[in-house]
Short mmCIF file of C-alpha atoms and ligand atoms in Angstrom, two decimals:
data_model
loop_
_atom_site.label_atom_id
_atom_site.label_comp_id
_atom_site.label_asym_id
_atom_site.label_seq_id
_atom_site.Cartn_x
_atom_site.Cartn_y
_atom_site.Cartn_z
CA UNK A 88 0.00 0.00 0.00
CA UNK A 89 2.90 2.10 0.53
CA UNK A 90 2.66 3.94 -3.00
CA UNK A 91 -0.44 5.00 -2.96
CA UNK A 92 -1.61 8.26 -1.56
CA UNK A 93 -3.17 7.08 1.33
CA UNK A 94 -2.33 7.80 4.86
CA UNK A 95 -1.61 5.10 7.23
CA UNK A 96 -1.93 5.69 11.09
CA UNK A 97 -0.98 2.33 12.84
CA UNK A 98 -2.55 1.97 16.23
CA UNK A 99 -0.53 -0.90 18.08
CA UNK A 100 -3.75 -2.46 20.40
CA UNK A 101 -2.13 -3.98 23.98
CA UNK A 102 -3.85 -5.03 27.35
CA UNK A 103 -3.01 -2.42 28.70
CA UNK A 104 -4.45 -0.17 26.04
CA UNK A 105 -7.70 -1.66 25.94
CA UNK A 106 -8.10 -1.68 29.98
CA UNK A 107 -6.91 2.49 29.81
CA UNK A 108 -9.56 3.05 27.12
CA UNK A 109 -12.50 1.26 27.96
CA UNK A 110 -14.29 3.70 28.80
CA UNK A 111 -13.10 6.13 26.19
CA UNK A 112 -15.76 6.29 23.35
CA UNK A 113 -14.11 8.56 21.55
CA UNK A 114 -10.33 6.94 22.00
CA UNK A 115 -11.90 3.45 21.40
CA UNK A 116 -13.58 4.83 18.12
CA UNK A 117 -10.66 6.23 16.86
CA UNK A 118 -8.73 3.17 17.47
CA UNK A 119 -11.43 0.91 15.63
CA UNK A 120 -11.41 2.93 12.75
CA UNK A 121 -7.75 1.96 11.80
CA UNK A 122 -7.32 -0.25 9.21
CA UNK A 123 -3.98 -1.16 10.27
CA UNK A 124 -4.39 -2.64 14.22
CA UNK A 125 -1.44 -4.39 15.48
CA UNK A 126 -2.08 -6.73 18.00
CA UNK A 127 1.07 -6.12 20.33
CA UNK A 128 0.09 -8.47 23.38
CA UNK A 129 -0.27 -11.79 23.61
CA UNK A 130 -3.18 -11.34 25.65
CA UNK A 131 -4.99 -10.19 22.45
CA UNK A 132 -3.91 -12.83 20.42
CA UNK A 133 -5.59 -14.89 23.17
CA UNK A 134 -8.75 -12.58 23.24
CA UNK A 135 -9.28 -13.04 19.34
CA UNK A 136 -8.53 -16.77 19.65
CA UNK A 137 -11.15 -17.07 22.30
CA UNK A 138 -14.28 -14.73 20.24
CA UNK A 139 -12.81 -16.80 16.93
CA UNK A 140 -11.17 -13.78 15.80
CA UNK A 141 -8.60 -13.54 12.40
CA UNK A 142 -5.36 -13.16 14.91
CA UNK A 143 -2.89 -15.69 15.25
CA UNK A 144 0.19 -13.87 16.48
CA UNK A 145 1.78 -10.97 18.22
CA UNK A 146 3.35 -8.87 16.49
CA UNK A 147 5.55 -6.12 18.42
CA UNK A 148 5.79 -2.55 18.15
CA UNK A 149 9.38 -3.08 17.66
CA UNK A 150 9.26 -5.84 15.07
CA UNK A 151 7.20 -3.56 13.01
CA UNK A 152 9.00 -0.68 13.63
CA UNK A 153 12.35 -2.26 12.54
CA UNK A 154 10.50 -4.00 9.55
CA UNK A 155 9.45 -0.82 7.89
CA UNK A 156 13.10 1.20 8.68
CA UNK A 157 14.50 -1.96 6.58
CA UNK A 158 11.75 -1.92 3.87
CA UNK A 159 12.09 1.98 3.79
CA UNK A 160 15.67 1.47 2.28
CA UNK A 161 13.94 -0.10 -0.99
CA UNK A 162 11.87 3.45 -1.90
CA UNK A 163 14.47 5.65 0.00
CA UNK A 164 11.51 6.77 2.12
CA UNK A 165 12.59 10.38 4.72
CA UNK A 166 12.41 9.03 8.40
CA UNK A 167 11.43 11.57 11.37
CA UNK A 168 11.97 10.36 14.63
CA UNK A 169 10.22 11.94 17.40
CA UNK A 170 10.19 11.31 21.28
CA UNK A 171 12.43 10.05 24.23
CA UNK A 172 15.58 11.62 25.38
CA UNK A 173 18.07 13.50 22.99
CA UNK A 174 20.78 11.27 24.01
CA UNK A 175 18.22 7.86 23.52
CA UNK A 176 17.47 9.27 20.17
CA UNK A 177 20.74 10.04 18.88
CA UNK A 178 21.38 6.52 19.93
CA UNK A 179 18.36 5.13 18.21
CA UNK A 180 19.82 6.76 14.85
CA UNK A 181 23.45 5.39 15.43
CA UNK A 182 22.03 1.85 15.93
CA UNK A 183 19.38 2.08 13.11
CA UNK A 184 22.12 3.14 10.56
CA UNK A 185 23.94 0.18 12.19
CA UNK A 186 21.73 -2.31 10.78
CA UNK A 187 20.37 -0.23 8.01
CA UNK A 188 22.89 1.54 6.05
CA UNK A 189 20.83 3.16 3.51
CA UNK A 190 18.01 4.54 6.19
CA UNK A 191 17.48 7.88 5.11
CA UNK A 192 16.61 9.95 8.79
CA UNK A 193 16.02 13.33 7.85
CA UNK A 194 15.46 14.73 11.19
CA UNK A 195 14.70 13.69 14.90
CA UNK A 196 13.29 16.00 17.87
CA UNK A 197 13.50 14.28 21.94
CA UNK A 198 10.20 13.87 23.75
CA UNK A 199 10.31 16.75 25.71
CA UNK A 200 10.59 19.55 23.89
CA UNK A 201 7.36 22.13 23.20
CA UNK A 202 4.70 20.08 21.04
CA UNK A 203 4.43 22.89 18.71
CA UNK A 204 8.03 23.11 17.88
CA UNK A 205 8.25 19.43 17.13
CA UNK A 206 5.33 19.64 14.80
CA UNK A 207 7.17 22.38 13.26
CA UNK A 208 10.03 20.37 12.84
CA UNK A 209 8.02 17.46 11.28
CA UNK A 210 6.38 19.15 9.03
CA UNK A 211 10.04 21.09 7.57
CA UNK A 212 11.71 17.58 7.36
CA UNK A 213 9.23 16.51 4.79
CA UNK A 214 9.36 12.63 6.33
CA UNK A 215 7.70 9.82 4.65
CA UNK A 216 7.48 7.88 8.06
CA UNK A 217 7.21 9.55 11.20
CA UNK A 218 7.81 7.70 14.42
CA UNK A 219 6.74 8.55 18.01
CA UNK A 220 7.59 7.72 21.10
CA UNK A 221 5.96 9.78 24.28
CA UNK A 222 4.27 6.95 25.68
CA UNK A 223 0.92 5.88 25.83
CA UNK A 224 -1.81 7.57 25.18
CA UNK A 225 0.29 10.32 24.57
CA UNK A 226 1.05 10.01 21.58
CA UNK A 227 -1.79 8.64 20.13
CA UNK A 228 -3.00 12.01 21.00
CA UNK A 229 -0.26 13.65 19.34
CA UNK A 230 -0.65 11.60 16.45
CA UNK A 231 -4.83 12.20 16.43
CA UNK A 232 -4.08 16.08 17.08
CA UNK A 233 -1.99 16.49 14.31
CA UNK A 234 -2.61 13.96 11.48
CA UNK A 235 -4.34 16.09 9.22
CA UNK A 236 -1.45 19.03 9.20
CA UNK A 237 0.55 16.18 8.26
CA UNK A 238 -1.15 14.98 5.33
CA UNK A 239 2.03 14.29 3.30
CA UNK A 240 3.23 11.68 5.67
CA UNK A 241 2.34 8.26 4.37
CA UNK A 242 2.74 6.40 7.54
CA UNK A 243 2.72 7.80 12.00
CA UNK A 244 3.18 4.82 14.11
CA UNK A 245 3.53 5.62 18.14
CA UNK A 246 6.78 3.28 19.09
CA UNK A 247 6.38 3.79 22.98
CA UNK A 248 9.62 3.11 24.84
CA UNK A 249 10.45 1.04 21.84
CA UNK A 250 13.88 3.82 21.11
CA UNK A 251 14.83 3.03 24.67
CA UNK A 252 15.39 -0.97 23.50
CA UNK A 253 17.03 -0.37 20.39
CA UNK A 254 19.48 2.32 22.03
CA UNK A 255 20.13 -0.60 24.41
CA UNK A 256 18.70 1.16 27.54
CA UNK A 257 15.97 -1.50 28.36
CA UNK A 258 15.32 -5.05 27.28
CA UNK A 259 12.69 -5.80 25.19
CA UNK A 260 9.78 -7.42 26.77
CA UNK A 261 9.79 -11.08 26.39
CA UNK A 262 7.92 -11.91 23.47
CA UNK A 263 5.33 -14.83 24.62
N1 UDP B 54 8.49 10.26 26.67
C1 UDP B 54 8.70 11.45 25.97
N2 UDP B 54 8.07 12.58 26.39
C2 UDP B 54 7.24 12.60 27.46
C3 UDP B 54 7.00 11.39 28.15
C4 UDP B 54 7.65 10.23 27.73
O1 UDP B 54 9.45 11.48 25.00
O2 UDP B 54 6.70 13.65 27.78
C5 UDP B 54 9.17 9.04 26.20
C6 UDP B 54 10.07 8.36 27.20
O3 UDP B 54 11.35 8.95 27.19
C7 UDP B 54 10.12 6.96 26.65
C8 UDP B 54 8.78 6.81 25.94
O4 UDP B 54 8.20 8.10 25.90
O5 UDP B 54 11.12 6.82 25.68
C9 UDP B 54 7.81 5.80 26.52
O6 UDP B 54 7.52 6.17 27.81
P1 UDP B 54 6.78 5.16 28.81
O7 UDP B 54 7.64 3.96 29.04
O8 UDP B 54 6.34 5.95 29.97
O9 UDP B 54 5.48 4.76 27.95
P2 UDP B 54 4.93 3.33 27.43
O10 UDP B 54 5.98 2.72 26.52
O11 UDP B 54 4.68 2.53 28.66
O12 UDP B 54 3.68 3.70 26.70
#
């Protein structure tokens, strides 16, 4: 789907997610309305196994997120990253060039800077594939806030603390 002009916001659907938005019509309908879900939880997996539900395995925010900075090598895609410390984020880079050598990350902005700025910054880069990480729900608010100034970008996909595992900070959960 990459190529064609459509705009993909991938909502990553945990446990914990679905207990922190129960109750949140207007969260839950967002979520719903995705076409790309990613069921990041094994207890999902189990949950959609149980109601005889399509899923039959987790996938990981990380997985995914690593899967499309390979695949964005192939169409030389722009890369944004956004969230987390300055230091965890210039790590993040150093490690995806690492295993990616032909990544194309045309600009990154830490977590904690003003919200308006780092829009700013997204929207100067010009990225194909903007990644954030400010934690959850966060930046799914972010990411709901913002998506139609950003109507250029093809894919937004909240990461979590997932820049804190591949800067080698924290372990990745155990994937079950
Ligand atoms: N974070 C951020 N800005 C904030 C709050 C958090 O950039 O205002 C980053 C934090 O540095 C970490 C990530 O968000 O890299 C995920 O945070 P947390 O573990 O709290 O969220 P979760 O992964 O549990 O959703």
């Amino acid at each position: 789907d990459y190529k064609k002009n459509e705009q993909i916001f991938i909502v990553n659907i945990n446990p914990e997610i679905v207990v922190k938005n129960y109750k949140n019509e207007k969260m839950k309908e967002i979520l719903n309305k995705q076409k790309y879900q990613i069921p990041d939880g094994s207890g999902i997996v189990w949950a959609s196994k149980r109601k005889k539900g399509k899923i039959k395995e987790r996938i990981t925010g990380i997985d995914l997120m690593l899967k499309i900075c390979e695949k964005s090598q192939e169409y030389d895609a722009k890369i944004f990253l956004y969230g987390a410390t300055q230091e965890i984020i210039e790590k993040t880079q150093k490690e995806l060039k690492k295993m990616y050598p032909k990544i194309n990350i045309v600009g990154k902005c830490n977590g904690y800077i003003d919200e308006n700025n780092a829009t700013e910054k997204i929207k100067k880069s010009g990225a194909d594939i903007v990644f954030v990480g400010l934690g959850s729900p966060k930046q799914e608010e972010f990411i709901i806030k913002n998506k139609a100034t950003f109507s250029y970008i093809k894919i937004i996909m909240p990461i979590g603390g997932t820049m804190d595992v591949i800067s080698g900070k924290l372990n990745a959960a155990p994937k079950i």
